[in-house]
Amino acid sequence: MRFTRRHPLLVAVPLCALAVLAARPTDREGDGPHAPGHGPQAGVSAQVARLYEEAAAATLKYEAGRREAERQRTEVLRLEKLLDRERRDAEVLRDDLGRIARSQYRSGGGLPLTVHMFLADDPEEVMRGQRALWKANLALDKAIGKNARAEARLARDEAKAAGAWKALEKRNKELADLKSGIEQKLETARWQLQGQADASVAAGSCRGAVRLDQPETVFTDSWVAPVETYALSASYGSGGARWASRHTGQDFAVPIGTPVRSVGAGKVVKVSCGGAFGIEIVVEHAGGYYTQYAHLAAVAVDQGEHVSPGQWIGQSGTSGNSTGPHLHFEVRVTPETGSAVNPVPWLAQRGVPL
């Protein structure tokens, strides 16, 4: 079963993958205290921090440009409707001009008044005909003037609409280029982050917690999903060649660097690197339950730290025994592996359907 939840900040959330690289790296041995980072990684972190700022600024421009493009599209469609109406009005005016011209031709409107009087049997009849002709000429002049103004307005509005479409096409191209640039920068940064994670796992020594700027979201519920936007992949109890027996958790398919949240209030009892789970965090909750977050790319908390529901505690990755970017989430009755329970009904009982 696959299920995707989407939220308004889909563009901003992936950018947080870059924030973790902005912090200075630290090393830790086992589960002991963290030591200050040093060496060339600090330069890499500074470089990626600048990249994060550029990508964040570009995202703001992208969102503003997208809204402007939508506004322009609405205006262009309005102009197109106006042009259609003006084209119909112009056709009516052309028909009127043709009808008046045909009427004048049939009434002899092209002959001088003296010729009409010379040929007529009744001068009064000639004068009445001349007055009718004068009115027809006046109507013709007005129709010609109205048609000329309509044609000019039509030409002006057509040029305006064409210009608006051209501007819209230019804006769309700029937005597409900007979006492509952001995605390329994000992809590069994500794999830089994963590369550091892989190095930590290979050395069996975790870097220190990288403090992420927490979102201003206030959670009113006591329990939340471990990631905000996801697709469910391998489920609890499923079989597979990469597991000794059965899958012991629920996998969430998410890109590298996705912020991982503590599902509830608790205390971090384990932060470790190496082994099948790669970089992992275990949180103890009230009631004797523990939650595990594995295959991470980075951690944002220290062992012994208390966390709140929805707090960012790390970032997803593909460290350890993993075939691709995802979060492995477990619920246990002890902090150690082998005591897992099905996390889907466990979360559902706490008001968090997946």
mmCIF file of C-alpha atoms in Angstrom:
data_model
loop_
_atom_site.group_PDB
_atom_site.id
_atom_site.type_symbol
_atom_site.label_atom_id
_atom_site.label_comp_id
_atom_site.label_asym_id
_atom_site.label_seq_id
_atom_site.Cartn_x
_atom_site.Cartn_y
_atom_site.Cartn_z
ATOM 1 C CA MET A 1 0.000 0.000 0.000
ATOM 2 C CA ARG A 2 1.275 3.435 -0.912
ATOM 3 C CA PHE A 3 -0.140 6.621 0.455
ATOM 4 C CA THR A 4 1.141 10.128 0.009
ATOM 5 C CA ARG A 5 0.426 13.083 2.218
ATOM 6 C CA ARG A 6 1.074 16.520 0.847
ATOM 7 C CA HIS A 7 1.362 19.814 2.673
ATOM 8 C CA PRO A 8 1.789 23.479 1.538
ATOM 9 C CA LEU A 9 5.504 23.682 2.181
ATOM 10 C CA LEU A 10 6.605 21.053 -0.355
ATOM 11 C CA VAL A 11 9.253 23.293 -1.855
ATOM 12 C CA ALA A 12 10.630 24.655 1.419
ATOM 13 C CA VAL A 13 10.882 21.290 3.225
ATOM 14 C CA PRO A 14 13.423 19.657 0.855
ATOM 15 C CA LEU A 15 15.657 22.705 1.231
ATOM 16 C CA CYS A 16 16.160 21.766 4.876
ATOM 17 C CA ALA A 17 18.372 18.990 3.540
ATOM 18 C CA LEU A 18 20.957 21.679 3.025
ATOM 19 C CA ALA A 19 20.691 23.187 6.502
ATOM 20 C CA VAL A 20 22.337 20.190 8.137
ATOM 21 C CA LEU A 21 25.477 20.795 6.123
ATOM 22 C CA ALA A 22 25.756 24.365 7.356
ATOM 23 C CA ALA A 23 26.793 23.273 10.850
ATOM 24 C CA ARG A 24 30.387 22.488 11.825
ATOM 25 C CA PRO A 25 30.905 18.708 11.975
ATOM 26 C CA THR A 26 31.807 16.967 15.213
ATOM 27 C CA ASP A 27 32.960 13.445 15.907
ATOM 28 C CA ARG A 28 31.848 11.111 18.638
ATOM 29 C CA GLU A 29 32.989 7.653 19.644
ATOM 30 C CA GLY A 30 30.195 5.176 20.384
ATOM 31 C CA ASP A 31 27.561 6.844 22.549
ATOM 32 C CA GLY A 32 29.947 9.113 24.440
ATOM 33 C CA PRO A 33 30.084 12.926 24.449
ATOM 34 C CA HIS A 34 30.553 14.786 21.193
ATOM 35 C CA ALA A 35 33.820 16.488 20.390
ATOM 36 C CA PRO A 36 34.239 19.669 18.307
ATOM 37 C CA GLY A 37 34.660 19.089 14.587
ATOM 38 C CA HIS A 38 37.829 19.990 12.720
ATOM 39 C CA GLY A 39 39.583 19.457 9.422
ATOM 40 C CA PRO A 40 38.509 19.992 5.798
ATOM 41 C CA GLN A 41 34.859 19.121 6.493
ATOM 42 C CA ALA A 42 34.384 22.558 8.050
ATOM 43 C CA GLY A 43 35.160 24.117 4.641
ATOM 44 C CA VAL A 44 32.662 21.807 2.959
ATOM 45 C CA SER A 45 30.009 22.782 5.505
ATOM 46 C CA ALA A 46 30.610 26.487 4.859
ATOM 47 C CA GLN A 47 30.361 25.960 1.113
ATOM 48 C CA VAL A 48 27.109 24.038 1.428
ATOM 49 C CA ALA A 49 25.745 26.668 3.824
ATOM 50 C CA ARG A 50 26.189 29.279 1.092
ATOM 51 C CA LEU A 51 24.486 26.930 -1.338
ATOM 52 C CA TYR A 52 21.588 26.568 1.075
ATOM 53 C CA GLU A 53 21.158 30.356 1.275
ATOM 54 C CA GLU A 54 21.178 30.662 -2.515
ATOM 55 C CA ALA A 55 18.644 27.860 -2.923
ATOM 56 C CA ALA A 56 16.389 29.303 -0.219
ATOM 57 C CA ALA A 57 16.448 32.734 -1.893
ATOM 58 C CA ALA A 58 15.785 31.154 -5.294
ATOM 59 C CA THR A 59 12.814 29.287 -3.864
ATOM 60 C CA LEU A 60 11.273 32.548 -2.644
ATOM 61 C CA LYS A 61 11.738 34.036 -6.116
ATOM 62 C CA TYR A 62 10.233 30.939 -7.684
ATOM 63 C CA GLU A 63 7.122 31.140 -5.524
ATOM 64 C CA ALA A 64 6.693 34.870 -6.191
ATOM 65 C CA GLY A 65 7.230 34.331 -9.920
ATOM 66 C CA ARG A 66 4.752 31.479 -10.004
ATOM 67 C CA ARG A 67 2.072 33.685 -8.470
ATOM 68 C CA GLU A 68 2.857 36.476 -10.956
ATOM 69 C CA ALA A 69 2.674 34.023 -13.855
ATOM 70 C CA GLU A 70 -0.775 32.933 -12.721
ATOM 71 C CA ARG A 71 -1.861 36.569 -12.533
ATOM 72 C CA GLN A 72 -0.545 37.195 -16.047
ATOM 73 C CA ARG A 73 -2.311 34.114 -17.351
ATOM 74 C CA THR A 74 -5.618 35.367 -15.946
ATOM 75 C CA GLU A 75 -5.080 38.775 -17.576
ATOM 76 C CA VAL A 76 -4.224 37.228 -20.935
ATOM 77 C CA LEU A 77 -7.361 35.098 -20.877
ATOM 78 C CA ARG A 78 -9.397 38.209 -20.082
ATOM 79 C CA LEU A 79 -7.883 39.990 -23.070
ATOM 80 C CA GLU A 80 -8.626 37.025 -25.316
ATOM 81 C CA LYS A 81 -12.300 37.139 -24.323
ATOM 82 C CA LEU A 82 -12.358 40.902 -24.988
ATOM 83 C CA LEU A 83 -10.823 40.377 -28.407
ATOM 84 C CA ASP A 84 -13.418 37.775 -29.309
ATOM 85 C CA ARG A 85 -16.202 40.224 -28.474
ATOM 86 C CA GLU A 86 -14.527 43.035 -30.421
ATOM 87 C CA ARG A 87 -14.090 40.778 -33.448
ATOM 88 C CA ARG A 88 -17.803 39.962 -33.390
ATOM 89 C CA ASP A 89 -18.701 43.674 -33.097
ATOM 90 C CA ALA A 90 -16.424 44.503 -36.036
ATOM 91 C CA GLU A 91 -18.170 41.896 -38.176
ATOM 92 C CA VAL A 92 -21.538 43.469 -37.367
ATOM 93 C CA LEU A 93 -20.227 46.916 -38.329
ATOM 94 C CA ARG A 94 -18.910 45.614 -41.633
ATOM 95 C CA ASP A 95 -22.324 44.111 -42.389
ATOM 96 C CA ASP A 96 -23.971 47.477 -41.591
ATOM 97 C CA LEU A 97 -21.608 49.310 -43.937
ATOM 98 C CA GLY A 98 -22.398 46.895 -46.745
ATOM 99 C CA ARG A 99 -26.134 47.231 -46.190
ATOM 100 C CA ILE A 100 -25.991 51.064 -46.215
ATOM 101 C CA ALA A 101 -23.826 51.106 -49.319
ATOM 102 C CA ARG A 102 -26.204 48.797 -51.151
ATOM 103 C CA SER A 103 -29.160 50.967 -50.129
ATOM 104 C CA GLN A 104 -27.500 54.126 -51.463
ATOM 105 C CA TYR A 105 -26.684 52.444 -54.717
ATOM 106 C CA ARG A 106 -30.304 51.345 -55.245
ATOM 107 C CA SER A 107 -31.679 54.840 -54.388
ATOM 108 C CA GLY A 108 -29.328 56.590 -56.788
ATOM 109 C CA GLY A 109 -27.386 58.270 -54.071
ATOM 110 C CA GLY A 110 -24.502 58.890 -56.412
ATOM 111 C CA LEU A 111 -26.418 61.481 -58.630
ATOM 112 C CA PRO A 112 -26.340 65.242 -57.899
ATOM 113 C CA LEU A 113 -29.473 66.920 -56.468
ATOM 114 C CA THR A 114 -29.992 69.081 -59.629
ATOM 115 C CA VAL A 115 -30.146 65.986 -61.810
ATOM 116 C CA HIS A 116 -32.789 64.462 -59.529
ATOM 117 C CA MET A 117 -34.884 67.678 -59.693
ATOM 118 C CA PHE A 118 -34.589 67.879 -63.472
ATOM 119 C CA LEU A 119 -35.749 64.295 -63.941
ATOM 120 C CA ALA A 120 -38.417 64.233 -61.224
ATOM 121 C CA ASP A 121 -42.156 64.823 -61.780
ATOM 122 C CA ASP A 122 -42.661 66.033 -58.185
ATOM 123 C CA PRO A 123 -40.003 68.364 -56.583
ATOM 124 C CA GLU A 124 -41.370 67.616 -53.092
ATOM 125 C CA GLU A 125 -40.751 63.965 -53.647
ATOM 126 C CA VAL A 126 -37.176 64.811 -54.617
ATOM 127 C CA MET A 127 -36.654 66.814 -51.396
ATOM 128 C CA ARG A 128 -38.041 63.978 -49.289
ATOM 129 C CA GLY A 129 -35.729 61.551 -51.030
ATOM 130 C CA GLN A 130 -32.813 63.907 -50.540
ATOM 131 C CA ARG A 131 -33.472 64.182 -46.821
ATOM 132 C CA ALA A 132 -33.562 60.394 -46.591
ATOM 133 C CA LEU A 133 -30.326 60.269 -48.529
ATOM 134 C CA TRP A 134 -28.744 62.812 -46.202
ATOM 135 C CA LYS A 135 -29.721 60.712 -43.200
ATOM 136 C CA ALA A 136 -28.325 57.632 -44.883
ATOM 137 C CA ASN A 137 -25.031 59.436 -45.567
ATOM 138 C CA LEU A 138 -24.880 60.557 -41.943
ATOM 139 C CA ALA A 139 -25.489 57.012 -40.762
ATOM 140 C CA LEU A 140 -22.821 55.802 -43.153
ATOM 141 C CA ASP A 141 -20.285 58.341 -41.848
ATOM 142 C CA LYS A 142 -21.042 57.348 -38.262
ATOM 143 C CA ALA A 143 -20.784 53.669 -39.109
ATOM 144 C CA ILE A 144 -17.468 54.215 -40.893
ATOM 145 C CA GLY A 145 -16.100 56.154 -37.924
ATOM 146 C CA LYS A 146 -17.301 53.566 -35.420
ATOM 147 C CA ASN A 147 -15.832 50.776 -37.495
ATOM 148 C CA ALA A 148 -12.489 52.599 -37.794
ATOM 149 C CA ARG A 149 -12.339 53.067 -34.012
ATOM 150 C CA ALA A 150 -13.269 49.425 -33.448
ATOM 151 C CA GLU A 151 -10.577 48.244 -35.864
ATOM 152 C CA ALA A 152 -7.979 50.429 -34.131
ATOM 153 C CA ARG A 153 -9.033 49.168 -30.699
ATOM 154 C CA LEU A 154 -8.965 45.598 -31.949
ATOM 155 C CA ALA A 155 -5.455 46.007 -33.348
ATOM 156 C CA ARG A 156 -4.279 47.617 -30.099
ATOM 157 C CA ASP A 157 -5.778 44.892 -27.914
ATOM 158 C CA GLU A 158 -4.415 42.146 -30.163
ATOM 159 C CA ALA A 159 -0.940 43.619 -29.778
ATOM 160 C CA LYS A 160 -1.437 43.861 -26.015
ATOM 161 C CA ALA A 161 -2.591 40.246 -25.799
ATOM 162 C CA ALA A 162 0.332 39.066 -27.930
ATOM 163 C CA GLY A 163 2.720 40.982 -25.682
ATOM 164 C CA ALA A 164 1.139 39.475 -22.586
ATOM 165 C CA TRP A 165 1.482 35.939 -23.966
ATOM 166 C CA LYS A 166 5.105 36.627 -24.868
ATOM 167 C CA ALA A 167 5.818 37.924 -21.361
ATOM 168 C CA LEU A 168 4.090 34.896 -19.877
ATOM 169 C CA GLU A 169 6.139 32.490 -21.994
ATOM 170 C CA LYS A 170 9.318 34.283 -20.943
ATOM 171 C CA ARG A 171 8.323 34.097 -17.280
ATOM 172 C CA ASN A 172 7.485 30.395 -17.567
ATOM 173 C CA LYS A 173 10.888 29.684 -19.090
ATOM 174 C CA GLU A 174 12.618 31.644 -16.342
ATOM 175 C CA LEU A 175 10.669 29.717 -13.705
ATOM 176 C CA ALA A 176 11.501 26.396 -15.355
ATOM 177 C CA ASP A 177 15.212 27.275 -15.453
ATOM 178 C CA LEU A 178 15.113 28.446 -11.835
ATOM 179 C CA LYS A 179 13.341 25.302 -10.681
ATOM 180 C CA SER A 180 15.799 23.110 -12.584
ATOM 181 C CA GLY A 181 18.717 24.940 -10.994
ATOM 182 C CA ILE A 182 17.259 24.478 -7.517
ATOM 183 C CA GLU A 183 16.689 20.777 -8.091
ATOM 184 C CA GLN A 184 20.246 20.281 -9.324
ATOM 185 C CA LYS A 185 21.682 22.122 -6.320
ATOM 186 C CA LEU A 186 19.474 20.133 -3.952
ATOM 187 C CA GLU A 187 20.477 16.838 -5.537
ATOM 188 C CA THR A 188 24.157 17.692 -5.238
ATOM 189 C CA ALA A 189 23.778 18.810 -1.634
ATOM 190 C CA ARG A 190 21.761 15.741 -0.673
ATOM 191 C CA TRP A 191 24.462 13.395 -1.908
ATOM 192 C CA GLN A 192 27.143 15.471 -0.202
ATOM 193 C CA LEU A 193 25.165 14.970 2.981
ATOM 194 C CA GLN A 194 24.831 11.252 2.318
ATOM 195 C CA GLY A 195 28.545 11.016 1.588
ATOM 196 C CA GLN A 196 29.354 12.406 5.024
ATOM 197 C CA ALA A 197 26.873 9.964 6.550
ATOM 198 C CA ASP A 198 28.476 7.015 4.773
ATOM 199 C CA ALA A 199 31.900 8.103 5.982
ATOM 200 C CA SER A 200 30.616 8.279 9.558
ATOM 201 C CA VAL A 201 29.063 4.812 9.312
ATOM 202 C CA ALA A 202 32.237 3.340 7.821
ATOM 203 C CA ALA A 203 34.260 4.836 10.671
ATOM 204 C CA GLY A 204 31.663 3.790 13.259
ATOM 205 C CA SER A 205 31.839 7.309 14.688
ATOM 206 C CA CYS A 206 28.914 9.733 14.477
ATOM 207 C CA ARG A 207 29.318 13.411 13.856
ATOM 208 C CA GLY A 208 27.788 15.625 16.500
ATOM 209 C CA ALA A 209 24.225 16.861 16.397
ATOM 210 C CA VAL A 210 23.595 19.522 13.777
ATOM 211 C CA ARG A 211 21.050 21.947 15.216
ATOM 212 C CA LEU A 212 18.301 22.560 12.680
ATOM 213 C CA ASP A 213 16.109 25.648 12.777
ATOM 214 C CA GLN A 214 12.807 24.219 13.956
ATOM 215 C CA PRO A 215 9.648 25.246 12.065
ATOM 216 C CA GLU A 216 7.204 27.554 13.808
ATOM 217 C CA THR A 217 4.493 24.879 13.628
ATOM 218 C CA VAL A 218 2.761 24.330 16.962
ATOM 219 C CA PHE A 219 1.518 20.764 17.348
ATOM 220 C CA THR A 220 -1.696 20.487 19.326
ATOM 221 C CA ASP A 221 -1.675 16.680 19.174
ATOM 222 C CA SER A 222 0.510 14.513 21.377
ATOM 223 C CA TRP A 223 1.524 12.262 18.481
ATOM 224 C CA VAL A 224 2.498 12.936 14.861
ATOM 225 C CA ALA A 225 3.833 10.995 11.865
ATOM 226 C CA PRO A 226 7.650 10.693 11.747
ATOM 227 C CA VAL A 227 7.840 12.599 8.421
ATOM 228 C CA GLU A 228 5.517 15.190 6.943
ATOM 229 C CA THR A 229 5.320 14.131 3.283
ATOM 230 C CA TYR A 230 5.914 10.522 2.359
ATOM 231 C CA ALA A 231 4.972 7.357 0.495
ATOM 232 C CA LEU A 232 4.729 4.129 2.462
ATOM 233 C CA SER A 233 7.022 1.380 1.204
ATOM 234 C CA ALA A 234 8.088 -1.813 3.021
ATOM 235 C CA SER A 235 5.632 -2.622 5.792
ATOM 236 C CA TYR A 236 5.950 -4.380 9.135
ATOM 237 C CA GLY A 237 6.235 -8.150 8.831
ATOM 238 C CA SER A 238 6.945 -8.219 5.096
ATOM 239 C CA GLY A 239 9.578 -10.569 3.767
ATOM 240 C CA GLY A 240 12.757 -9.725 1.900
ATOM 241 C CA ALA A 241 16.260 -10.956 1.145
ATOM 242 C CA ARG A 242 17.830 -8.076 3.094
ATOM 243 C CA TRP A 243 16.206 -9.055 6.415
ATOM 244 C CA ALA A 244 17.135 -12.037 8.586
ATOM 245 C CA SER A 245 13.477 -12.974 9.083
ATOM 246 C CA ARG A 246 10.764 -10.342 8.675
ATOM 247 C CA HIS A 247 10.779 -6.578 8.323
ATOM 248 C CA THR A 248 10.573 -5.111 11.807
ATOM 249 C CA GLY A 249 9.293 -1.626 11.011
ATOM 250 C CA GLN A 250 7.462 0.617 8.594
ATOM 251 C CA ASP A 251 9.454 2.294 5.818
ATOM 252 C CA PHE A 252 8.678 5.807 4.589
ATOM 253 C CA ALA A 253 10.042 6.584 1.106
ATOM 254 C CA VAL A 254 11.393 10.149 1.326
ATOM 255 C CA PRO A 255 14.315 12.012 -0.296
ATOM 256 C CA ILE A 256 17.685 12.301 1.410
ATOM 257 C CA GLY A 257 17.687 15.189 3.873
ATOM 258 C CA THR A 258 13.963 15.110 4.689
ATOM 259 C CA PRO A 259 13.457 16.297 8.284
ATOM 260 C CA VAL A 260 12.590 13.403 10.593
ATOM 261 C CA ARG A 261 10.298 14.177 13.530
ATOM 262 C CA SER A 262 9.935 12.604 16.935
ATOM 263 C CA VAL A 263 6.469 11.063 16.917
ATOM 264 C CA GLY A 264 5.897 12.075 20.526
ATOM 265 C CA ALA A 265 7.447 13.522 23.652
ATOM 266 C CA GLY A 266 10.331 11.538 25.045
ATOM 267 C CA LYS A 267 14.028 11.189 25.783
ATOM 268 C CA VAL A 268 16.774 10.273 23.322
ATOM 269 C CA VAL A 269 18.347 7.100 24.701
ATOM 270 C CA LYS A 270 20.521 6.152 21.738
ATOM 271 C CA VAL A 271 22.368 7.878 18.899
ATOM 272 C CA SER A 272 24.686 5.561 17.006
ATOM 273 C CA CYS A 273 26.344 4.849 13.674
ATOM 274 C CA GLY A 274 27.345 1.632 11.954
ATOM 275 C CA GLY A 275 25.696 -1.717 11.517
ATOM 276 C CA ALA A 276 22.639 -2.601 9.465
ATOM 277 C CA PHE A 277 20.668 0.455 10.583
ATOM 278 C CA GLY A 278 23.411 2.934 9.691
ATOM 279 C CA ILE A 279 22.835 6.181 11.586
ATOM 280 C CA GLU A 280 19.966 5.669 14.022
ATOM 281 C CA ILE A 281 18.153 7.364 16.892
ATOM 282 C CA VAL A 282 16.054 5.691 19.599
ATOM 283 C CA VAL A 283 13.602 7.718 21.697
ATOM 284 C CA GLU A 284 11.957 6.512 24.921
ATOM 285 C CA HIS A 285 8.311 7.496 25.438
ATOM 286 C CA ALA A 286 5.987 7.306 28.422
ATOM 287 C CA GLY A 287 4.229 3.971 28.827
ATOM 288 C CA GLY A 288 7.286 1.835 28.188
ATOM 289 C CA TYR A 289 7.522 2.260 24.409
ATOM 290 C CA TYR A 290 10.514 3.206 22.277
ATOM 291 C CA THR A 291 10.677 4.486 18.710
ATOM 292 C CA GLN A 292 13.601 3.986 16.368
ATOM 293 C CA TYR A 293 14.536 6.150 13.354
ATOM 294 C CA ALA A 294 17.116 4.471 11.118
ATOM 295 C CA HIS A 295 19.152 4.842 7.885
ATOM 296 C CA LEU A 296 19.535 8.569 8.633
ATOM 297 C CA ALA A 297 21.929 10.964 6.944
ATOM 298 C CA ALA A 298 22.377 13.184 10.012
ATOM 299 C CA VAL A 299 21.174 13.657 13.582
ATOM 300 C CA ALA A 300 19.917 16.863 15.170
ATOM 301 C CA VAL A 301 19.766 15.763 18.811
ATOM 302 C CA ASP A 302 22.171 14.387 21.400
ATOM 303 C CA GLN A 303 21.788 11.321 23.556
ATOM 304 C CA GLY A 304 20.025 12.209 26.804
ATOM 305 C CA GLU A 305 18.132 15.119 25.246
ATOM 306 C CA HIS A 306 14.388 15.512 25.793
ATOM 307 C CA VAL A 307 12.292 16.033 22.660
ATOM 308 C CA SER A 308 8.746 17.202 21.971
ATOM 309 C CA PRO A 309 6.122 15.920 19.495
ATOM 310 C CA GLY A 310 7.032 16.937 15.943
ATOM 311 C CA GLN A 311 10.531 18.133 16.857
ATOM 312 C CA TRP A 312 13.094 17.596 14.133
ATOM 313 C CA ILE A 313 15.565 15.031 15.452
ATOM 314 C CA GLY A 314 17.435 14.184 12.264
ATOM 315 C CA GLN A 315 17.342 13.901 8.507
ATOM 316 C CA SER A 316 16.569 10.864 6.385
ATOM 317 C CA GLY A 317 19.135 9.143 4.212
ATOM 318 C CA THR A 318 20.181 5.730 2.988
ATOM 319 C CA SER A 319 22.946 4.759 5.402
ATOM 320 C CA GLY A 320 23.597 1.194 6.530
ATOM 321 C CA ASN A 321 21.826 -1.788 4.956
ATOM 322 C CA SER A 322 19.592 0.269 2.652
ATOM 323 C CA THR A 323 18.672 0.011 -1.014
ATOM 324 C CA GLY A 324 17.542 3.632 -1.394
ATOM 325 C CA PRO A 325 16.557 6.818 0.452
ATOM 326 C CA HIS A 326 13.918 6.162 3.119
ATOM 327 C CA LEU A 327 13.198 6.314 6.827
ATOM 328 C CA HIS A 328 12.981 3.025 8.705
ATOM 329 C CA PHE A 329 10.640 3.551 11.668
ATOM 330 C CA GLU A 330 10.116 1.059 14.490
ATOM 331 C CA VAL A 331 8.085 0.899 17.701
ATOM 332 C CA ARG A 332 9.603 -1.305 20.402
ATOM 333 C CA VAL A 333 8.919 -2.390 23.973
ATOM 334 C CA THR A 334 12.660 -2.218 24.765
ATOM 335 C CA PRO A 335 15.360 0.054 23.338
ATOM 336 C CA GLU A 336 17.000 -2.885 21.574
ATOM 337 C CA THR A 337 16.168 -4.628 18.306
ATOM 338 C CA GLY A 338 14.043 -7.749 18.464
ATOM 339 C CA SER A 339 11.202 -6.230 20.503
ATOM 340 C CA ALA A 340 9.330 -4.426 17.725
ATOM 341 C CA VAL A 341 5.566 -4.187 17.394
ATOM 342 C CA ASN A 342 3.576 -3.124 14.329
ATOM 343 C CA PRO A 343 3.948 0.684 14.214
ATOM 344 C CA VAL A 344 0.936 1.352 11.947
ATOM 345 C CA PRO A 345 -1.832 0.323 14.389
ATOM 346 C CA TRP A 346 0.275 1.683 17.264
ATOM 347 C CA LEU A 347 0.233 5.156 15.690
ATOM 348 C CA ALA A 348 -3.418 4.785 14.654
ATOM 349 C CA GLN A 349 -4.380 4.145 18.282
ATOM 350 C CA ARG A 350 -2.765 7.498 19.067
ATOM 351 C CA GLY A 351 -4.671 9.380 16.390
ATOM 352 C CA VAL A 352 -2.043 9.188 13.618
ATOM 353 C CA PRO A 353 -3.381 7.208 10.629
ATOM 354 C CA LEU A 354 -0.786 6.557 7.904
#
